[in-house]
Structure formats: structure tokens, C-alpha cells
Coordinates of C-alpha atoms and ligand atoms in Angstrom, one line a residue:
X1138 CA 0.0 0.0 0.0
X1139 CA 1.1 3.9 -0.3
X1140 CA 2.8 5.4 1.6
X1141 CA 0.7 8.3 2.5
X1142 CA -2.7 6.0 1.8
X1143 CA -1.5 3.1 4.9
X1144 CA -0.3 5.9 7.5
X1145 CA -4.0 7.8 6.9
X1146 CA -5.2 4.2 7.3
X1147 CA -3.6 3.4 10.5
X1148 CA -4.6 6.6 11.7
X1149 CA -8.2 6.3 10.6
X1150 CA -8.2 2.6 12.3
X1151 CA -6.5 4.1 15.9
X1152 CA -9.4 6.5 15.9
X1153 CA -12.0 4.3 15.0
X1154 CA -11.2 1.3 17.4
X1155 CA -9.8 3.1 20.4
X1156 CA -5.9 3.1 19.9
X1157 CA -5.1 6.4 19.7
X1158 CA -7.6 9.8 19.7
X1159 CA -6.2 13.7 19.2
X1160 CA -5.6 14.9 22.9
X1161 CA -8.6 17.3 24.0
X1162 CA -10.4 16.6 20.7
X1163 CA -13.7 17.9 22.1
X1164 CA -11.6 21.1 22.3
X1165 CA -10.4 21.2 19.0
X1166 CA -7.6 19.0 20.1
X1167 CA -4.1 20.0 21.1
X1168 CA -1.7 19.0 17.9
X1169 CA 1.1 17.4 19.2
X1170 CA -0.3 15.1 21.9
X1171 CA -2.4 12.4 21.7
X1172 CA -4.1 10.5 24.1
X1173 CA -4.0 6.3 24.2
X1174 CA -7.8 4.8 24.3
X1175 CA -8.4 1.5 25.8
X1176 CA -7.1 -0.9 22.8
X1177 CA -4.2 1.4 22.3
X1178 CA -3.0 1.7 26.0
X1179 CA -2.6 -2.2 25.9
X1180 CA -0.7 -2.0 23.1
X1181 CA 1.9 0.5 24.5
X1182 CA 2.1 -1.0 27.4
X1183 CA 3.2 -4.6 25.9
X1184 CA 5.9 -2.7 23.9
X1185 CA 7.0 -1.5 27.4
X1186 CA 6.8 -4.7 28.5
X1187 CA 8.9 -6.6 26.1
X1188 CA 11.6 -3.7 26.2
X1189 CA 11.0 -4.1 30.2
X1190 CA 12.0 -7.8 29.8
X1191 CA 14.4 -8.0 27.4
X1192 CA 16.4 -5.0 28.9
X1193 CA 16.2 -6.2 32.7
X1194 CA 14.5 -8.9 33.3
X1195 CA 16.3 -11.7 31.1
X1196 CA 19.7 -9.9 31.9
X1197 CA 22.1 -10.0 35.0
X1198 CA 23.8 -7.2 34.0
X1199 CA 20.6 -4.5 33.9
X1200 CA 19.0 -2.9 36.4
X1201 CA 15.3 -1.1 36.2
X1202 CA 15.2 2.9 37.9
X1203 CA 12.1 5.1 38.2
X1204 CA 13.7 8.7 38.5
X1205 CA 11.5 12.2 38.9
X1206 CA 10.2 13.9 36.0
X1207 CA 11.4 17.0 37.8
X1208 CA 15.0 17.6 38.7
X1209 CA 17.0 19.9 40.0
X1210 CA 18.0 22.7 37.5
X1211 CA 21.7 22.5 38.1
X1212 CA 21.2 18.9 36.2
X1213 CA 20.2 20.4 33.0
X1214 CA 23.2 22.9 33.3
X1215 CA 25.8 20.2 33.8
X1216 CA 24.1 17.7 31.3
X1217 CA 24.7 20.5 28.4
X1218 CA 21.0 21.0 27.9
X1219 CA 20.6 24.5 29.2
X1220 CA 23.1 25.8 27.1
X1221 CA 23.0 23.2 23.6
X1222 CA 19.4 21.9 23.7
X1223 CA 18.0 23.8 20.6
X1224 CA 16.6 23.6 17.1
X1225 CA 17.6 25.6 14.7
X1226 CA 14.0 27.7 13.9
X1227 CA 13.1 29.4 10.7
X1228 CA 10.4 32.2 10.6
X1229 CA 8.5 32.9 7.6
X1230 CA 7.9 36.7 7.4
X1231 CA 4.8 36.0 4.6
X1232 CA 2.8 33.6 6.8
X1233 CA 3.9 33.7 10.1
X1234 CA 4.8 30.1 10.7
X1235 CA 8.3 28.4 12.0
X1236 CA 9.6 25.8 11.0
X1237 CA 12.7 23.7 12.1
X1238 CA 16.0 24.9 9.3
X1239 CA 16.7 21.3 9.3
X1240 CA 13.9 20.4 7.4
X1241 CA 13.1 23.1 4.6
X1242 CA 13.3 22.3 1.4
X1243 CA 16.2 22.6 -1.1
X1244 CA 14.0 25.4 -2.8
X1245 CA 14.3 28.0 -0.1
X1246 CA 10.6 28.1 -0.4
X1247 CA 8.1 28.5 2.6
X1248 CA 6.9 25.0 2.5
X1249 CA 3.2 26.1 4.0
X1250 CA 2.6 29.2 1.6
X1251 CA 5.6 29.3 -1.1
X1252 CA 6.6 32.7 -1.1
X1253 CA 10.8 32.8 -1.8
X1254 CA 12.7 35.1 -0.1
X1255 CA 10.4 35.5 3.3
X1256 CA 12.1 33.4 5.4
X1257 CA 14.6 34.5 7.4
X1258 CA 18.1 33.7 9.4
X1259 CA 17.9 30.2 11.4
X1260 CA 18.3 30.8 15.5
X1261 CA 18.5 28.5 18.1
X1262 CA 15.3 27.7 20.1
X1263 CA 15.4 26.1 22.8
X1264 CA 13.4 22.8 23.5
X1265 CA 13.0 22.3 27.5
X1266 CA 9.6 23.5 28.9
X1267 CA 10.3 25.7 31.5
X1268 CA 8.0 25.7 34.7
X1269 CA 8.1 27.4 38.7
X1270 CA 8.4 25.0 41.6
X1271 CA 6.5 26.3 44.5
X1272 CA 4.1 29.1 45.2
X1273 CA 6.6 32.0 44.1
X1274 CA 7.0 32.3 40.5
X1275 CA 10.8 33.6 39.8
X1276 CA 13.8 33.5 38.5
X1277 CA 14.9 30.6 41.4
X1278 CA 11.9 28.7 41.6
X1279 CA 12.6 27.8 37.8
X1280 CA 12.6 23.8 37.0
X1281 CA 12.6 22.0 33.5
X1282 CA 10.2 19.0 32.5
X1283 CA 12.9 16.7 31.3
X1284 CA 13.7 16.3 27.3
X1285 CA 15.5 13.0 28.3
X1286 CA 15.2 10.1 31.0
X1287 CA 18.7 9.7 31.1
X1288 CA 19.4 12.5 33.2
X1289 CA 17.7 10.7 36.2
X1290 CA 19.9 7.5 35.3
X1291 CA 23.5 9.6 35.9
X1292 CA 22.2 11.2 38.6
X1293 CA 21.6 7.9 40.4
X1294 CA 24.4 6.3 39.0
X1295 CA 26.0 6.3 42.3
X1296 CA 22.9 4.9 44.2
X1297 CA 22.0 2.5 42.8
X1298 CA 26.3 1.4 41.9
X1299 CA 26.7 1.2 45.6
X1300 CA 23.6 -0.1 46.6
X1301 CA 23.6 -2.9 43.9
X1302 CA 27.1 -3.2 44.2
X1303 CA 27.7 -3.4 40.8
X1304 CA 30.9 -3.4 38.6
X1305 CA 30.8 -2.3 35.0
X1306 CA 29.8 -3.2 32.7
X1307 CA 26.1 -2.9 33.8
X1308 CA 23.2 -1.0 33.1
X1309 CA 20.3 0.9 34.5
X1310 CA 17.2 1.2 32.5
X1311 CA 14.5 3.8 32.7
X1312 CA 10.7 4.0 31.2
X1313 CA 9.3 7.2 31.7
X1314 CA 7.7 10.7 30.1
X1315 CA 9.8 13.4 28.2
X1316 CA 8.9 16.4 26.9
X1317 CA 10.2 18.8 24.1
X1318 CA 8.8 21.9 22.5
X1319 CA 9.2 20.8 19.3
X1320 CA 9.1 23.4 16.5
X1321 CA 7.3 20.8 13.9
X1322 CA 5.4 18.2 15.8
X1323 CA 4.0 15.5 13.4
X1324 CA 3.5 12.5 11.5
X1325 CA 0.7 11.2 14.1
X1326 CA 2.6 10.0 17.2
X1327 CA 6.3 10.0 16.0
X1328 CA 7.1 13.6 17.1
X1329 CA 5.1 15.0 20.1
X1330 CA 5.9 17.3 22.5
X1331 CA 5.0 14.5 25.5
X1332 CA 6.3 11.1 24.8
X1333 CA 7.4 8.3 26.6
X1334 CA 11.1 6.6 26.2
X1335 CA 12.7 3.5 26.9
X1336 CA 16.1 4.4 27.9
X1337 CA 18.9 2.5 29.1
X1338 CA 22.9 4.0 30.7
X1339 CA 25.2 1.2 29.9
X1340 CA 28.6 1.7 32.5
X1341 CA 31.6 0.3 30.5
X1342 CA 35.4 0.3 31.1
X1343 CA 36.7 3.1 28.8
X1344 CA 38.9 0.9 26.7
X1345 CA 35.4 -1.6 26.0
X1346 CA 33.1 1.2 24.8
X1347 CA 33.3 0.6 21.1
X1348 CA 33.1 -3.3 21.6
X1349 CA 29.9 -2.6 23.2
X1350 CA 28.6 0.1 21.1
X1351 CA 28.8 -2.4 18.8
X1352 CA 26.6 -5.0 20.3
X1353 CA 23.8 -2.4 21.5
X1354 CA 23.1 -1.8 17.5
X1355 CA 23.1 -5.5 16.9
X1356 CA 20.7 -6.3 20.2
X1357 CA 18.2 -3.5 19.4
X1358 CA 17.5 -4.1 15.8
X1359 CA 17.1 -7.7 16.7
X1360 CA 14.8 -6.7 19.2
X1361 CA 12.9 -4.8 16.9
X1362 CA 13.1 -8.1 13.9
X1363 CA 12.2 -10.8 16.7
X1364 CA 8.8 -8.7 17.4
X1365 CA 8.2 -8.9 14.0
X1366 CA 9.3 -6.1 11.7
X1367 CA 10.7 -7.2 8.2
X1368 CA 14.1 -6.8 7.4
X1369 CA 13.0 -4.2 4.6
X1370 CA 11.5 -2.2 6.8
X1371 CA 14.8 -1.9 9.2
X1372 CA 17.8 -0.3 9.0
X1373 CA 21.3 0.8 11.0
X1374 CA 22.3 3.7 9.8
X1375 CA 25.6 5.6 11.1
X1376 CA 25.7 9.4 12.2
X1377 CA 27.7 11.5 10.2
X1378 CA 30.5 13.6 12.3
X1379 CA 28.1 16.8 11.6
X1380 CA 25.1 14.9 13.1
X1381 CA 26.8 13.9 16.6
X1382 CA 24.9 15.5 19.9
X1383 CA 27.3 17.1 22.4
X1384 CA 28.3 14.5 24.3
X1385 CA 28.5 11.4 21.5
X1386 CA 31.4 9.7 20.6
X1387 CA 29.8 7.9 18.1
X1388 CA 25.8 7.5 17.4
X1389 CA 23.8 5.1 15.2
X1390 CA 19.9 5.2 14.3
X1391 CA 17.9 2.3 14.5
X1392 CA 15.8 3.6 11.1
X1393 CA 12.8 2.6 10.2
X1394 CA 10.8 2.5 6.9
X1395 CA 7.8 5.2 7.7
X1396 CA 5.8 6.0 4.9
X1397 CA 7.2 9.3 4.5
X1398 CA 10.2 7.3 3.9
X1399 CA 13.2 6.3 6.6
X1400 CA 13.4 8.2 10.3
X1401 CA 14.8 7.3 13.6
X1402 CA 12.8 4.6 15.8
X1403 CA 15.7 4.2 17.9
X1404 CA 19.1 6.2 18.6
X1405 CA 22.3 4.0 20.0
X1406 CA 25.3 6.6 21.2
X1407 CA 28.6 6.3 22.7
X1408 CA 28.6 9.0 25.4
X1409 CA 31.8 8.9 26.8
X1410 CA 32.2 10.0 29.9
X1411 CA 30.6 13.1 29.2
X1412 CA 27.6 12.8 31.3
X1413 CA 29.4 11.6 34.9
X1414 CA 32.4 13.7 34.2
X1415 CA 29.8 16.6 34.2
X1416 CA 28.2 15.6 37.0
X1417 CA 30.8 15.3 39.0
X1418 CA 32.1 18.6 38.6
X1419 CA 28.7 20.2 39.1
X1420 CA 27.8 18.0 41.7
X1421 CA 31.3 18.1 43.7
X1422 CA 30.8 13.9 44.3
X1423 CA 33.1 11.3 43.0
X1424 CA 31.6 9.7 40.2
X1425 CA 34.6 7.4 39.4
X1426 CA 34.8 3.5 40.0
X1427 CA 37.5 2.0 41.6
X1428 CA 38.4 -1.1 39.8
X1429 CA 40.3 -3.5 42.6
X1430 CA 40.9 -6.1 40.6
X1431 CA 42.9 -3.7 38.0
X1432 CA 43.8 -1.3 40.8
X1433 CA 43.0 1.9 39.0
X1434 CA 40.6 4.2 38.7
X1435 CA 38.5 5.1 36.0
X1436 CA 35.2 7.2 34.9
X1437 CA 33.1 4.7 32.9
X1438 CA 32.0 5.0 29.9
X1439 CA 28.4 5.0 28.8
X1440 CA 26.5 3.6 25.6
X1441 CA 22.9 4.4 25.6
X1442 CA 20.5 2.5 23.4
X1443 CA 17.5 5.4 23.4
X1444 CA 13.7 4.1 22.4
X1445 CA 10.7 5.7 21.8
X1446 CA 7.9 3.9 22.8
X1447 CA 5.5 6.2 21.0
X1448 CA 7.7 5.5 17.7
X1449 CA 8.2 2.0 18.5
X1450 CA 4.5 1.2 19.0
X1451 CA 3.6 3.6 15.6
X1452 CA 6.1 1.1 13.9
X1453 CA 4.3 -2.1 15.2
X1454 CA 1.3 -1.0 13.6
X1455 CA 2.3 0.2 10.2
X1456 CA 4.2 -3.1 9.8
X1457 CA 1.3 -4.9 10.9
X1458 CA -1.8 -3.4 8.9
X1459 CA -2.7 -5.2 6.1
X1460 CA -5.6 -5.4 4.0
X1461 CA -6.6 -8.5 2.6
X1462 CA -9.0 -10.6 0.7
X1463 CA -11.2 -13.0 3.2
X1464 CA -13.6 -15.7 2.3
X1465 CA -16.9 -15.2 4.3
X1466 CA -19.2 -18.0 5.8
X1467 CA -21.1 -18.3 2.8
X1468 CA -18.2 -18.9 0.5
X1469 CA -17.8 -15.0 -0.4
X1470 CA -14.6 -13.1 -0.6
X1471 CA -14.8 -9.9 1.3
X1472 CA -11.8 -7.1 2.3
X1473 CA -10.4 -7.6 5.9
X1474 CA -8.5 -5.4 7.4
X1475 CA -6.0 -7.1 10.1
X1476 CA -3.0 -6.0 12.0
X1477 CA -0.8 -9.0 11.8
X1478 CA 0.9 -8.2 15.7
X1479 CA 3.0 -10.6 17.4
X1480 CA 0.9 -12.2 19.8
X1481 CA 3.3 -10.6 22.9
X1482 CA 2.0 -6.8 20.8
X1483 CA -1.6 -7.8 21.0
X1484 CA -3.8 -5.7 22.9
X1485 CA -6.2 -8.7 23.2
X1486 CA -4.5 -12.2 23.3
X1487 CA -7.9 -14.1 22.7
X1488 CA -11.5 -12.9 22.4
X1489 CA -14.4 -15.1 24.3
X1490 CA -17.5 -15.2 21.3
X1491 CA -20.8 -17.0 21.6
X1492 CA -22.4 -18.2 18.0
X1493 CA -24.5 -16.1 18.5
X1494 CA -26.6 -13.5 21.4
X1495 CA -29.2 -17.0 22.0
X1496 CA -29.8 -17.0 25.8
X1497 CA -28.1 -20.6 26.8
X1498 CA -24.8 -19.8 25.3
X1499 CA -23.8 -16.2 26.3
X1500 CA -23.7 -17.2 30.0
X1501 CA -21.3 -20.2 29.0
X1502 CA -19.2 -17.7 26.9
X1503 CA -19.6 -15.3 29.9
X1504 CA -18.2 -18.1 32.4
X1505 CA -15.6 -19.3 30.1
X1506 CA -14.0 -15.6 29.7
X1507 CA -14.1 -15.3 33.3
X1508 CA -12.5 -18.7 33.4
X1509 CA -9.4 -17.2 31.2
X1510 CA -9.0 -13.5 32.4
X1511 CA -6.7 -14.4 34.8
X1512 CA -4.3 -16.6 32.5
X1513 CA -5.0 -14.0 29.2
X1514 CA -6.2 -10.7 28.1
X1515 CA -9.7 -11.4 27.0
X1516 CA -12.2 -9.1 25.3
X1517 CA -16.3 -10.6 24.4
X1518 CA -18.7 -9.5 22.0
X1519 CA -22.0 -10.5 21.1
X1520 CA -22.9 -8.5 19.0
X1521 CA -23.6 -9.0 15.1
X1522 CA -23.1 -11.7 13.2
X1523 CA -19.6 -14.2 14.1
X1524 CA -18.2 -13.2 10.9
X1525 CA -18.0 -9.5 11.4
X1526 CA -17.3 -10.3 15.1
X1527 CA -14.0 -11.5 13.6
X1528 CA -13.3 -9.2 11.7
X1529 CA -13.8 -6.4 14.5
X1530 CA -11.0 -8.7 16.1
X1531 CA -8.6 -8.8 13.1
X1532 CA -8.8 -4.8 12.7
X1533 CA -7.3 -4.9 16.6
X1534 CA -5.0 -7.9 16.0
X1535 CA -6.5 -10.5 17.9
X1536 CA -4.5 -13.5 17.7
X1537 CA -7.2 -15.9 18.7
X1538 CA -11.2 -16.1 18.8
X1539 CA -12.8 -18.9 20.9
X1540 CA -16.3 -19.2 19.7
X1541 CA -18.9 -21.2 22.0
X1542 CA -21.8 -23.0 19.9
X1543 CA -24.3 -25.3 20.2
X1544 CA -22.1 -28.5 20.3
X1545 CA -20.6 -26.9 23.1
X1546 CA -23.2 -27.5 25.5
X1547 CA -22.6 -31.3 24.4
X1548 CA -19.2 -32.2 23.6
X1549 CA -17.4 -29.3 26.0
X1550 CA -15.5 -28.4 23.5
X1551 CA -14.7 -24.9 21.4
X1552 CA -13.4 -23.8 18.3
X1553 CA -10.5 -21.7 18.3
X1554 CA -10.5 -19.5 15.0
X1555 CA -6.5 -18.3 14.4
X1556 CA -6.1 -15.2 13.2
X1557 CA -3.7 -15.0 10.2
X1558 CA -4.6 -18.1 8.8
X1559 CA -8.0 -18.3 9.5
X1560 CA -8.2 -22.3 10.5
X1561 CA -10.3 -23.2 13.0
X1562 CA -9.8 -26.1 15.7
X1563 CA -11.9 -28.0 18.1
X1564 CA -10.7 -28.4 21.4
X1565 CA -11.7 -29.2 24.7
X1566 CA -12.8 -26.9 27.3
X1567 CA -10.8 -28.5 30.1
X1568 CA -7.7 -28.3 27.8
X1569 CA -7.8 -24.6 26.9
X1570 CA -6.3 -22.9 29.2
X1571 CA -3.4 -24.4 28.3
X1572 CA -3.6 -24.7 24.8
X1573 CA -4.0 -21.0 24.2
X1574 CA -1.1 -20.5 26.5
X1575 CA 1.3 -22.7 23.9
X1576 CA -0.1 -21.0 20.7
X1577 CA 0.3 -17.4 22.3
X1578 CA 3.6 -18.6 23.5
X1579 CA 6.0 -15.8 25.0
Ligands
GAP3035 N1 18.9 10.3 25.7 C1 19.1 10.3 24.4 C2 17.9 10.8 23.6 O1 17.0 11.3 24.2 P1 17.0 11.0 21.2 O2 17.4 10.4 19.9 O3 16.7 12.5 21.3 O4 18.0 10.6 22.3 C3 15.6 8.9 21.8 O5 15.6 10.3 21.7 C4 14.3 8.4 21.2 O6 13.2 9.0 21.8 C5 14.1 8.6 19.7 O7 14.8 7.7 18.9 C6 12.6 8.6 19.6 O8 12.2 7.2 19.5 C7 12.1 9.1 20.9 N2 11.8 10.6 20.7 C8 12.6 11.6 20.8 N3 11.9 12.8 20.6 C9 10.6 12.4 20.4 C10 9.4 13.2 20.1 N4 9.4 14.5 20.0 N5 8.3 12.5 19.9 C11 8.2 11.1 20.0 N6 9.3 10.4 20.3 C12 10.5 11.0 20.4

């Protein structure tokens, strides 16, 4: 499908089914935040999950942090962000809009209204929203919502190294909110001015960083191909030396194959030492590690695999829509829509449907969901025919339908209905439970 045609698609489907819906829409809306509905807040949070356990739960090297939004303001002085944390911004003097320098066109041209000539010099605008802490509104009561959750990571580093008692390398890995004041918010949910990111410090011996710089490319775009995104649609792409932030080494996107063509789902940098170094001489503590099996003393080194989870989950879906032809009950071919997830994505791991609304088997449907909520997450419906009830579960990426029918209330058995293939199986009640669990799997 088009580029343009399958994101206006997705977008039309995260609206429609409860995914994703423009923040204060009864407002107007709010461009440049959007608000997860019930089917899309599942979704995000599995992508959380899956980073969650791949980053710290399956390793014995990573552990998990949950640092304030709001820090102390000296941390965005030492970090570099107070002083380098800008866009370059463009005004047009025709029609009043900015844009970011970075992405005008070759033209010169205002890309909203045309006119040449009326824009003028790029200067720096600075992306940290500013707010007051406490009831007196000046000058020191000045805090920063924070454009990166790796700030609270440094500033622990020291806590949690000491109370862990951990030796690099190791990591510590952070979920949380950032926020940026984005010039040119856009392209649905990849750039916001609130979004969440999966971040994770990792501490390595100076002399190892570009070993495991390295393997942090490798592990993330796995990640990224073992939930299910083609090879075609993934890429590792190297900064140039004119693209490296402040305090990287040496940086390399995870890219991804939007419709608009590729952009950044992911961003793996070798710090340096930049960030403790910094804090150390702000702070006045000793953010070196002693190493007693060496005998020397060194400031470690830090790769930092960055996520967005916003992007990551837009990904998922734009790699999963598909639209396809179906065959119906009557032998009829009919367009589905169906978002081919990886189970571990879906919102909904199995949804509970009776043949149909007839009175003796909704409350066996009924006990039967009941029966698997705590194992699953489970969704019923009712309502309509079972055909479109499927298809209603395709749209959301439903891996698996159990449908209750007459022979049910005989044989106590079901049909499981798969997804992507459509097959259908017959197995017994008293084995389901565990059958679903081994065709979910993860
Ligand atoms: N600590 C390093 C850092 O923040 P970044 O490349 O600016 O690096 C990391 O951000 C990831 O966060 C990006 O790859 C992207 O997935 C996500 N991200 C950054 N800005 C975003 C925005 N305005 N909206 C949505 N996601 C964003």
C-alpha cells in the first residue's frame, strides 16, 4: 500500500477502534499530543513490557530505575542541555509560521505558503519546557520538564552502583515521560511534545566502549526483527560527524521505513564519559569507580541504546496493517482489514465469542472468559453476526477467537479461530487454558 494511503489508514483505524484519539479533541484538540484509548494503552504498554524484559528482566547485567520527571535545575546545566538543547528555527515573514531549518526544502521556499525570499536567518530555540516549583514564581523557583530520561539515570548512578554493588559493565534502565517543545510536531505519534522513552545507561570500562557500542546496534534491531518487523522495513544507519549530539562519541539510528520514507525509531550513542564527568564537577561527588581487581581508577564510559515507545509502537502497527482478501461463511470473498501483531503486541490475546446473542450460550461464553482472564487478556462480544465479530477482532490484531456454539453445551468443547490463517480447531474446554497459553507462547 502507499505510503501516504497506509499511514492515513492506521490513523483512521487508531481512531475508530480506540488506539489512539487527538488529545482534547472535544476542544479542538491539542496537535502534538495524543491521548491512548483503551485498545491502544494495551498495546503500549506490551511494547513496554517486552523492552522491560528483554532490557532487565532476562539480563544479569541491567538494572530497572524510576527517577522524577522533575530535577534539580543545576542537572540540565551540567548535562549541556541548558546551554546546547535547541533547534535551529526558521520564521516565515509571509505567513507567520516556524519551521525547524533542518527540514526546509532545497527550494528556499516557505513550505506552507511558497513565497521565496520571506524566510529568514535560522536561530537557536530552545526545546525544554520551563515551569516554577513552589508558590513564588521567579527566577529561582525555575525547574525544566525533562527532554531525556537519562538524566535521572547519571544522577543515580551512584545509588544504585553502591547499593547494587555493581561493577561495569552494567546498566540501568529507565521508562518514563519526556517532553520537548518541538518546532514541527507531526506525522501522528512520531514527534510529540510529551512522549514516553525507553532508555537504558550502559557503564563500561573506557577501553570496551566501542566493543559494546557495537553489540547495543546489533541487540536493538534484533529486538525490533524478533517482534516482527521485516528486514526491509529496518535499518542501521551511522551518524555523520556533523550529526553527533554534544556528548557522543559515536551515534547510530535504528531507522525505520515510515511511509514518508526512513526516520529514527531508535538512537544507539557512545557518550563517553561526558555525562558523569559533568556531574561530578557540578555536583562536587566522586563519580569514578575503583576497579580492585585492576587497581585503577576510571570514569566509565556509557553507551545508551534510546527508544521511543510512542515511535516503536507507531512502527508495530504500520508493519502490521494489512488489508486482505477473506472468504466469508457463505463462501464470499470480502476485504479484511487485520494487524498481523505478534501475539506478545496484542492488545487482546484471545476474544471469548458466543455463535451467537441465543440465551443458553452467552452465560457459557460469559463463564468461560471469566475462566481465562486471569491466565489472558480477554475481550467478548455479542454482537452481530460471528463473521464481522471476527473481523472487529482482526482490525485490533486479535490472535485468537474462541467461539462457544451449540455443540458446546454437548461435547465441552470450542473452536479456536486463528487469526492470520483463519483455521479453525476443536478443542476441549478442560484443555484450553493451556492450549491457548502454547499458541500465544511468550
Ligand atoms: N537520551 C538520548 C535521547 O533522548 P533522542 O534520539 O533525542 O536521544 C531517543 O531520543 C528516542 O526518543 C528517539 O529515537 C525517539 O524514538 C524518541 N523521541 C525523541 N523525541 C521524540 C518526540 N518528540 N516524539 C516522540 N518520540 C521522540
Amino acid at each position: 500500500m502507499a505510503g501516504a494511503d497506509l499511514m492515513e489508514r492506521v490513523v483512521n483505524l487508531c481512531k475508530r477502534r480506540g488506539l489512539i484519539f487527538p488529545s482534547s479533541e472535544i476542544y479542538g484538540g491539542f496537535r502534538s499530543t495524543w491521548d491512548y484509548g483503551p485498545i491502544g494503552v494495551l498495546l503500549k504498554r506490551n511494547v513496554k513490557d517486552q523492552w522491560w524484559r528483554s532490557m532487565v528482566h532476562l539480563r544479569p547485567d541491567v538494572v530497572g530505575l524510576d527517577a522524577a520527571i522533575l530535577m534539580a535545575p543545576r542537572v540540565w546545566e551540567a548535562s549541556g542541555h541548558l546551554a546546547t538543547f535547541t533547534d535551529p528555527l526558521v520564521d516565515c515573514r509571509a505567513c507567520k509560521l516556524r519551521f525547524r531549518a533542518d527540514d526546509l526544502p532545497a527550494s528556499g521556499a516557505c513550505p506552507n505558503c511558497g513565497a521565496t525570499g520571506s524566510l529568514t536567518e535560522a536561530r537557536p530555540f530552545h526545546l525544554m519546557f520551563k515551569t516554577f516549583v513552589g508558590p513564588v514564581e521567579d527566577e529561582a523557583s525555575v525547574a525544566y520538564l525533562r527532554p531525556e530520561t537519562a538524566q535521572g539515570i547519571f544522577v543515580n548512578y551512584l545509588n544504585v552502583q553502591t547499593t547494587m554493588r555493581l561493577r561495569p559493565p552494567f546498566g540501568i534502565a529507565q521508562i518514563g515521560k519526556s517532553f520537548r517543545n518541538e518546532i514541527t510536531p507531526g506525522n501522528f505519534v512520531f514527534r510529540t511534545r510529551e512522549f514516553e522513552q525507553m532508555e537504558m545507561e550502559y557503564f563500561v570500562p573506557p577501553e570496551d566502549a566501542p566493543r559494546w557500542f557495537e553489540y547495543w546496534c546489533q541487540e536493538r534491531y534484533r529486538w525490533y526483527r524478533d517482534l516482527g518487523i521485516p528486514e526491509e522495513m529496518l535499518r542501521i544507519r551511522a551518524h555523520g560527524p556533523d550529526e553527533l549530539s554534544h556528548y557522543s562519541a559515536a551515534t547510530a539510528d535504528v531507522e525505520f521505513a515510515y511511509p514518508w520514507g526512513w526516520g529514527e525509531l531508535e538512537g544507539i550513542a557512545n557518550r563517553t564519559d561526558f555525562d558523569l564527568r559533568r556531574h561530578a564537577e557540578y555536583s562536587g561527588q566522586d563519580l569514578s569507580y575503583y576497579d580492585q581487581e585492576h587497581d585503577r581508577r576510571y570514569v566509565p564510559y556509557v553507551i545508551e541504546p534510546a527508544a521511543g515507545a510512542d515511535r516503536a509502537m507507531l512502527a508495530f502497527l504500520l508493519a502490521a496493517y494489512r488489508e486482505e482478501e477473506a472468504p466469508t461463511a457463505d463462501g464470499r470473498m470480502e476485504k479484511r482489514t487485520v494487524l498481523r501483531l505478534d501475539p506478545r503486541l496484542a492488545p487482546i490475546k484471545v476474544a471469548v465469542l458466543p455463535l451467537s446473542r441465543n440465551e443458553r450460550l452467552v452465560p457459557v461464553a460469559e463463564d468461560l472468559a471469566a475462566s481465562l482472564r486471569p491466565h489472558f487478556m480477554i475481550d467478548t462480544d455479542s454482537a452481530g453476526s460471528i463473521g464481522r465479530r471476527y473481523r472487529r477482532q482482526d482490525e485490533i490484531g486479535t490472535p485468537l477467537c474462541v467461539t462457544v456454539d451449540f455443540e458446546t453445551l454437548d461435547d465441552k468443547a470450542v473452536t479456536i479461530r486463528d487469526r492470520d490463517t483463519m483455521t479453525q480447531e476443536r478443542v476441549p474446554v478442560a484443555e484450553l487454558t493451556e492450549h491457548l497459553r502454547a499458541r500465544l507462547g511468550g
